[in-house]
Every structure is written in C-alpha cells, then in structure tokens.
Tab-separated table of C-alpha atoms in Angstrom:
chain	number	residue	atom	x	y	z
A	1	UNK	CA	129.992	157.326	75.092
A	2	UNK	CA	126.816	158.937	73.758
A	3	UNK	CA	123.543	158.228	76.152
A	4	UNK	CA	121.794	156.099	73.168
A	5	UNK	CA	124.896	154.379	72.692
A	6	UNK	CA	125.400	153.269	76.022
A	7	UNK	CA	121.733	152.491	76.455
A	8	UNK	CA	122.284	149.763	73.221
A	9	UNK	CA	125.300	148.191	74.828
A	10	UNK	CA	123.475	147.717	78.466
A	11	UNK	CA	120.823	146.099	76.224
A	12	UNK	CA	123.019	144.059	74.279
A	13	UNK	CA	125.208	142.853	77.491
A	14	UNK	CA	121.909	141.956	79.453
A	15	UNK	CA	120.848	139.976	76.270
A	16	UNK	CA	124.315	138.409	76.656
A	17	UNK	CA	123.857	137.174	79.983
A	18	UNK	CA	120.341	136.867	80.591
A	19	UNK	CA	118.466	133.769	78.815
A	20	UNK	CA	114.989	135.564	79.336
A	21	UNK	CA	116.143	138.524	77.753
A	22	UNK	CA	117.864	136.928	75.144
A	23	UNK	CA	114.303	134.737	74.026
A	24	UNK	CA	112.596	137.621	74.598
A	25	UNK	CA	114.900	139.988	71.952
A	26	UNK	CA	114.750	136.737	69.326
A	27	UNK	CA	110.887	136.823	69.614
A	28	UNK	CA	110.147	140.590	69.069
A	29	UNK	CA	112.611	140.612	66.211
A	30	UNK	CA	110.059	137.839	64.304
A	31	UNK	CA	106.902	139.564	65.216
A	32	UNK	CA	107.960	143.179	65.121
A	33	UNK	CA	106.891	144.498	68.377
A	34	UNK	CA	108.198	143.704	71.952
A	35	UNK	CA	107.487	139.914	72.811
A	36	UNK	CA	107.912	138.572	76.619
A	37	UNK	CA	109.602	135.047	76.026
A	38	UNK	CA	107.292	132.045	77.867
A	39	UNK	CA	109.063	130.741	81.390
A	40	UNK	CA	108.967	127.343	79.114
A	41	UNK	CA	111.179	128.582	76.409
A	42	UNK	CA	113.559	129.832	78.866
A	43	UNK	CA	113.786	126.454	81.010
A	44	UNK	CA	114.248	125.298	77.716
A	45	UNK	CA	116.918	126.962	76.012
A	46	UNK	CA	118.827	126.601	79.294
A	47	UNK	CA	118.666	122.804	80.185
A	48	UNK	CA	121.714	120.959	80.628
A	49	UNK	CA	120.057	117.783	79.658
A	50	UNK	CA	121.519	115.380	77.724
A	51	UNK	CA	117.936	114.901	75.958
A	52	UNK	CA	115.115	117.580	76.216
A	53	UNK	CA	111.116	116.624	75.064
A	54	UNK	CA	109.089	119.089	74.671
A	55	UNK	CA	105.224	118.158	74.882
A	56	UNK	CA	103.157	121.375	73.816
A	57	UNK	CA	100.049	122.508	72.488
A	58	UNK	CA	100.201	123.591	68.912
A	59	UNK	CA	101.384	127.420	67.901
A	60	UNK	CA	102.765	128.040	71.395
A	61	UNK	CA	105.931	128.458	70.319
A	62	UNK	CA	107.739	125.167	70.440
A	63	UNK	CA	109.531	125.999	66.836
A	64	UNK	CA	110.616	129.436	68.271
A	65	UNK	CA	112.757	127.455	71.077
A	66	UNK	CA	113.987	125.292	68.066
A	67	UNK	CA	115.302	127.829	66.720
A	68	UNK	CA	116.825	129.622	69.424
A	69	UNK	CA	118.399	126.764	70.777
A	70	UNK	CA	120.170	126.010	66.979
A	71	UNK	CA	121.676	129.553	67.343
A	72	UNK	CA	123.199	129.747	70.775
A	73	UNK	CA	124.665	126.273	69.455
A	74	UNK	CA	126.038	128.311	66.306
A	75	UNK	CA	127.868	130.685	68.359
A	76	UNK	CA	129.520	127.563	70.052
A	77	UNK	CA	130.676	126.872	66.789
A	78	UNK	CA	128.517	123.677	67.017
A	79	UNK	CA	126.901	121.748	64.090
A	80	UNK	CA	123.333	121.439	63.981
A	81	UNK	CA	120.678	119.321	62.180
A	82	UNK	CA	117.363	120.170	62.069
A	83	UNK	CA	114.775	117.217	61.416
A	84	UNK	CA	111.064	118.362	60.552
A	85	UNK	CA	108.012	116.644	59.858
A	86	UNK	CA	108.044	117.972	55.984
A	87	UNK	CA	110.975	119.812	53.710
A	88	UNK	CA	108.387	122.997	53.919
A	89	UNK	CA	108.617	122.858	57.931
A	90	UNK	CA	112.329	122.604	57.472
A	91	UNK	CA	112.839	125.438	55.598
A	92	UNK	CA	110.547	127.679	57.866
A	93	UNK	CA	112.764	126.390	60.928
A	94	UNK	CA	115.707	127.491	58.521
A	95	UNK	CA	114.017	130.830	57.795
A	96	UNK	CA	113.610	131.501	62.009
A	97	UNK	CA	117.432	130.716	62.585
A	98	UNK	CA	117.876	133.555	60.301
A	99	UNK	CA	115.854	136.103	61.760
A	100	UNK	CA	117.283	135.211	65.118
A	101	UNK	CA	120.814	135.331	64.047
A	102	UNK	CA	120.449	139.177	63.676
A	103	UNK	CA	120.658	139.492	66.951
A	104	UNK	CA	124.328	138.304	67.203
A	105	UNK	CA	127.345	138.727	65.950
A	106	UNK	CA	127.157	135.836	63.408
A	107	UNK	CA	127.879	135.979	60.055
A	108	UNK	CA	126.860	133.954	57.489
A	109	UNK	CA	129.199	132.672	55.199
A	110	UNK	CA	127.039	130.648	53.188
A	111	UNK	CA	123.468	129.922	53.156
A	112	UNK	CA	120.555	128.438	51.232
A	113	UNK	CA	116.789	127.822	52.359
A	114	UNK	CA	118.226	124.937	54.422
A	115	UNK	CA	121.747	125.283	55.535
A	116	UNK	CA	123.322	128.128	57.075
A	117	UNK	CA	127.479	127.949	58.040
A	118	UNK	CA	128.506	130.472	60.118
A	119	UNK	CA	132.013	132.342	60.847
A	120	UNK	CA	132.127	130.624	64.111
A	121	UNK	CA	132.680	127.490	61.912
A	122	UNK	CA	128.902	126.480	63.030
A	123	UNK	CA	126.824	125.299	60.753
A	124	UNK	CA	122.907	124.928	60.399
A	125	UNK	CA	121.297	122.031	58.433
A	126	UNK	CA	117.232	121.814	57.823
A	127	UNK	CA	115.889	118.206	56.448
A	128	UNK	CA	112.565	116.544	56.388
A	129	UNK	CA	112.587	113.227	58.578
A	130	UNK	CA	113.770	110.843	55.647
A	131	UNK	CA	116.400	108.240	56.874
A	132	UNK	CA	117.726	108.462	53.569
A	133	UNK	CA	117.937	112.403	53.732
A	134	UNK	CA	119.412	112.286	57.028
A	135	UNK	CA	122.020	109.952	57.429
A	136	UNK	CA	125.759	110.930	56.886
A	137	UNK	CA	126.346	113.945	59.326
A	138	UNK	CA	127.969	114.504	63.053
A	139	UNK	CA	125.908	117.025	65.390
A	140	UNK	CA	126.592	118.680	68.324
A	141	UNK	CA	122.859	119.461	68.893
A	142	UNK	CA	119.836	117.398	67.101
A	143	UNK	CA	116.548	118.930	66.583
A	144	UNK	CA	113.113	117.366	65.827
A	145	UNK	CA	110.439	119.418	65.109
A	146	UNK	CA	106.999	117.672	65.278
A	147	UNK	CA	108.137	113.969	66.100
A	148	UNK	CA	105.475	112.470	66.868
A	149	UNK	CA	103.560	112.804	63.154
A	150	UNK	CA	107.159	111.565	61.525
A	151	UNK	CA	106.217	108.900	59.071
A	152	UNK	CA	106.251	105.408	61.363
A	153	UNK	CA	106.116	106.707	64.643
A	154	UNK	CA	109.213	108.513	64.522
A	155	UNK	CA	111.555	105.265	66.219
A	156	UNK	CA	113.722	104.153	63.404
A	157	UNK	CA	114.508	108.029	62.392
A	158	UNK	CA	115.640	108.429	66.159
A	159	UNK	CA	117.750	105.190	65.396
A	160	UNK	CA	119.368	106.895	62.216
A	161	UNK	CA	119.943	110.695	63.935
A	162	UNK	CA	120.915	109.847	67.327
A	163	UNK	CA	124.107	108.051	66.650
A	164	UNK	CA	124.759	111.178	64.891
A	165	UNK	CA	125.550	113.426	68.314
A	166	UNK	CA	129.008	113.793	69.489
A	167	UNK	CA	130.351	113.155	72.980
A	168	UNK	CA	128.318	115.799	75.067
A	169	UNK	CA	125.495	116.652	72.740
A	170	UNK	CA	122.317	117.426	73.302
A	171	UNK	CA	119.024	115.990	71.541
A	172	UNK	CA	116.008	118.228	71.858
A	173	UNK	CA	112.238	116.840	70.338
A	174	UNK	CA	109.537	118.833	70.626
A	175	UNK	CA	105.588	117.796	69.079
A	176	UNK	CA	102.137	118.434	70.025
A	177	UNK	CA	100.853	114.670	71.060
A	178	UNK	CA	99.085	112.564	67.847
A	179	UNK	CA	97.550	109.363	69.590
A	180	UNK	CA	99.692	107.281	72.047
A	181	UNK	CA	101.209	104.856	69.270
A	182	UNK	CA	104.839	106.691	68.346
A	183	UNK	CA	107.931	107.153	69.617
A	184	UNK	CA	107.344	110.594	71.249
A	185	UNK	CA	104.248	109.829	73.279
A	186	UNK	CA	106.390	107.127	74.375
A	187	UNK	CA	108.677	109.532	76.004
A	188	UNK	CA	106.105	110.359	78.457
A	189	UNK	CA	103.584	107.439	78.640
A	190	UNK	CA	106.824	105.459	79.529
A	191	UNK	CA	108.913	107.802	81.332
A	192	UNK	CA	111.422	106.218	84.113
A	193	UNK	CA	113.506	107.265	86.334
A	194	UNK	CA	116.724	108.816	86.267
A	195	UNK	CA	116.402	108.771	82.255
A	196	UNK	CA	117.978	111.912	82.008
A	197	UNK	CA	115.444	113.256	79.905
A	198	UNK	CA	114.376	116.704	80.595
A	199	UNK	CA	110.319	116.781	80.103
A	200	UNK	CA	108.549	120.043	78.739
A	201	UNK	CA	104.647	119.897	79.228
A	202	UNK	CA	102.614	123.026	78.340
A	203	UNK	CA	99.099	123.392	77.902
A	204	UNK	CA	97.181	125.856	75.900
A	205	UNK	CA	94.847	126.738	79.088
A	206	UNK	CA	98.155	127.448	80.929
A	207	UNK	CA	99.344	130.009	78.615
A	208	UNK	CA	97.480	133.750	79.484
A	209	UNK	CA	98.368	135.145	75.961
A	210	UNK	CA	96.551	132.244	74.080
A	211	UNK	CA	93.616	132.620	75.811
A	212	UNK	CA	91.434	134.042	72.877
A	213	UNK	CA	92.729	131.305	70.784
A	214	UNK	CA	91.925	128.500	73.077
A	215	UNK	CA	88.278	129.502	73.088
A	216	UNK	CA	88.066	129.976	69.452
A	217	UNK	CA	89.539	126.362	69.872
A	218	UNK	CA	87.087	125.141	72.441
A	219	UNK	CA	84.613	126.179	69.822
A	220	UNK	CA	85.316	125.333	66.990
A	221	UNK	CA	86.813	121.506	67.508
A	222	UNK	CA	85.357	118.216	68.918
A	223	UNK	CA	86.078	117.165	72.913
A	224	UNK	CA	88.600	115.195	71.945
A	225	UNK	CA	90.684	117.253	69.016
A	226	UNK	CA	90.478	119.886	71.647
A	227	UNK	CA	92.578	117.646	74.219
A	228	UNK	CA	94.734	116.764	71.628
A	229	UNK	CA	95.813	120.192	70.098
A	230	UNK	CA	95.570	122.027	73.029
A	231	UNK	CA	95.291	120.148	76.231
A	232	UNK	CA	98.079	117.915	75.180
C-alpha cells in the first residue's frame, strides 16, 4: 500500500473509532481548515442518555452537534426528525447533515433542502416546530434545535414529537436560555433526580476560542442580554 494511502486509511479508521476525531473531521470539513471539536460536543455525541439538553451560549456550536449526532444515527440506519425554531433553521440543519455526510460512506438516495434518505435505509427529516408539520412520523433520534424560543414555550410540541421515538431512542434539545417561562428552562430550573436526562451547560467565558467574541459581546449588549446570550 502506497505511504499516502495508508496514511488516509489510519486517518479514516481513527475517525472510525475515535468520537473526538470524528467531531473534529465533521467540523474542519464546514469551515475549511482544521477545527479541534469542543470536549462538549464530544460528551455529547457520545451520551447514552435516553434524553440529552443542551444549555449553551449562542454560536458555540450547539447546531454542529445536531448535526453530527443525526448522521452517526444515519449510519445506524435510524430515522431522524429534525425540529427547528423556523423552516430557514431547518433547512440550514439539513444543509450541515450534508456536509458532514462526506465524511462517510453514505449515500444519498434522495434528497431535498429538508429530507435526506440514505442507503443505510436512514433517513433525515428537517421541519419548523409546527404540531401540524410534525405529527405523523416514527424516530429513532429527535432533534430540537432552539427549544426554548418555539412558539408557546415549546411544551405541547414536546407532547406531539416525543411519542414519536421508538423503544430505545434518544431525544436531544439543545437552546440558548430565553427567560425562565418555557419548557426548556424548565429542564434545568426543575431538574430532579434520577431523571435520566443528560444536562449540557456551556458558557461563552468557558470557551478559549470565543474569547474575542465574548468581549465584542460584553461590549456591545446590556448586563443582562449579555447573561442571557452568553452566560446562559
């Protein structure tokens, strides 16, 4: 085997096996340039969890884990369905799955801005949080994507998607906190034990690579927006 041959299958077996290296590889395909995954998105992508809520400041990456998550369920031959705040946010959640699948062997047998079905017999399915757009499907693995702005709080879409998940599946919300009167701040303000939720928290200040940005930040909004968007 050629030197730069075996060099690309050492990094595609490590990629394989190792979650870190797997995030990372997803992330520097999106941006272009080599990305180190956050020790967040790994614990992520990796819990066991029968629910996982994800509390984190805003562009830290919480959409990236969405999406990684949605694929390594893909290659399971799972069916996933992707809730978002807005049909725009679905469709960029769609677009991430895509860019990410490129790093497996998946093959897309059909797709449109929203849905992807794979040749595992997975299949990918992007919808704005509508009970009315939403209700109908079985999932393997449910995804919501900025739960706690969904219109009302977010409870009675939980109601209509989590009845949804099959024996074993997983349900994964992630949001940057808006106010303590919805379903996802909830999830913390009200946490008990033994829940078997999984709980997430990251703050802006505790990530080194959004430094620059959290000053800007610190700047630029009020004491309280600041806690809010990047505190959380």
């Amino acid at each position: 085997m050629p030197f730069d041959e075996l060099t690309h299958w050492c990094q595609d077996l490590e990629r394989r096996l190792d979650p870190a290296a797997r995030m990372s590889h997803f992330l520097s395909l999106e941006v272009g340039r080599e990305v180190v995954a956050d020790d967040f998105q790994i614990e992520a992508i990796t819990s066991q969890s029968p629910m996982v809520a994800m509390r984190i400041c805003r562009q830290a990456g919480k959409s990236c884990v969405l999406a990684a998550r949605a694929v390594i369920e893909l290659e399971r031959g799972g069916t996933v369905i992707a809730v978002a705040q807005a049909e725009r946010f679905a469709k960029e959640l769609a677009r991430k799955v895509a860019v990410y699948m490129r790093a497996t062997d998946l093959i897309v047998e059909r797709g449109t801005q929203t849905e992807i079905e794979v040749n595992t017999g997975g299949r990918f399915i992007a919808v704005p949080a509508s009970g009315a757009t939403i209700r109908g499907y079985t999932a393997t693995l449910i995804l919501g994507d900025e739960v706690a702005f969904w219109e009302g709080g977010g409870e009675d879409m939980i109601a209509s998607v989590a009845p949804m998940l099959t024996v074993g599946g997983q349900l994964f919300l992630a949001s940057t906190p808006a106010g303590k009167n919805n379903y996802f701040s909830d999830l913390f303000m009200k946490a008990k034990p033994g829940d078997n939720v999984h709980r997430i928290v990251v703050r802006g200040t505790d990530i080194p690579r959004m430094a620059e940005k959290v000053e800007r930040l610190r700047q630029t909004l009020s004491a309280t927006k600041f806690r809010q968007e990047v505190e959380v």
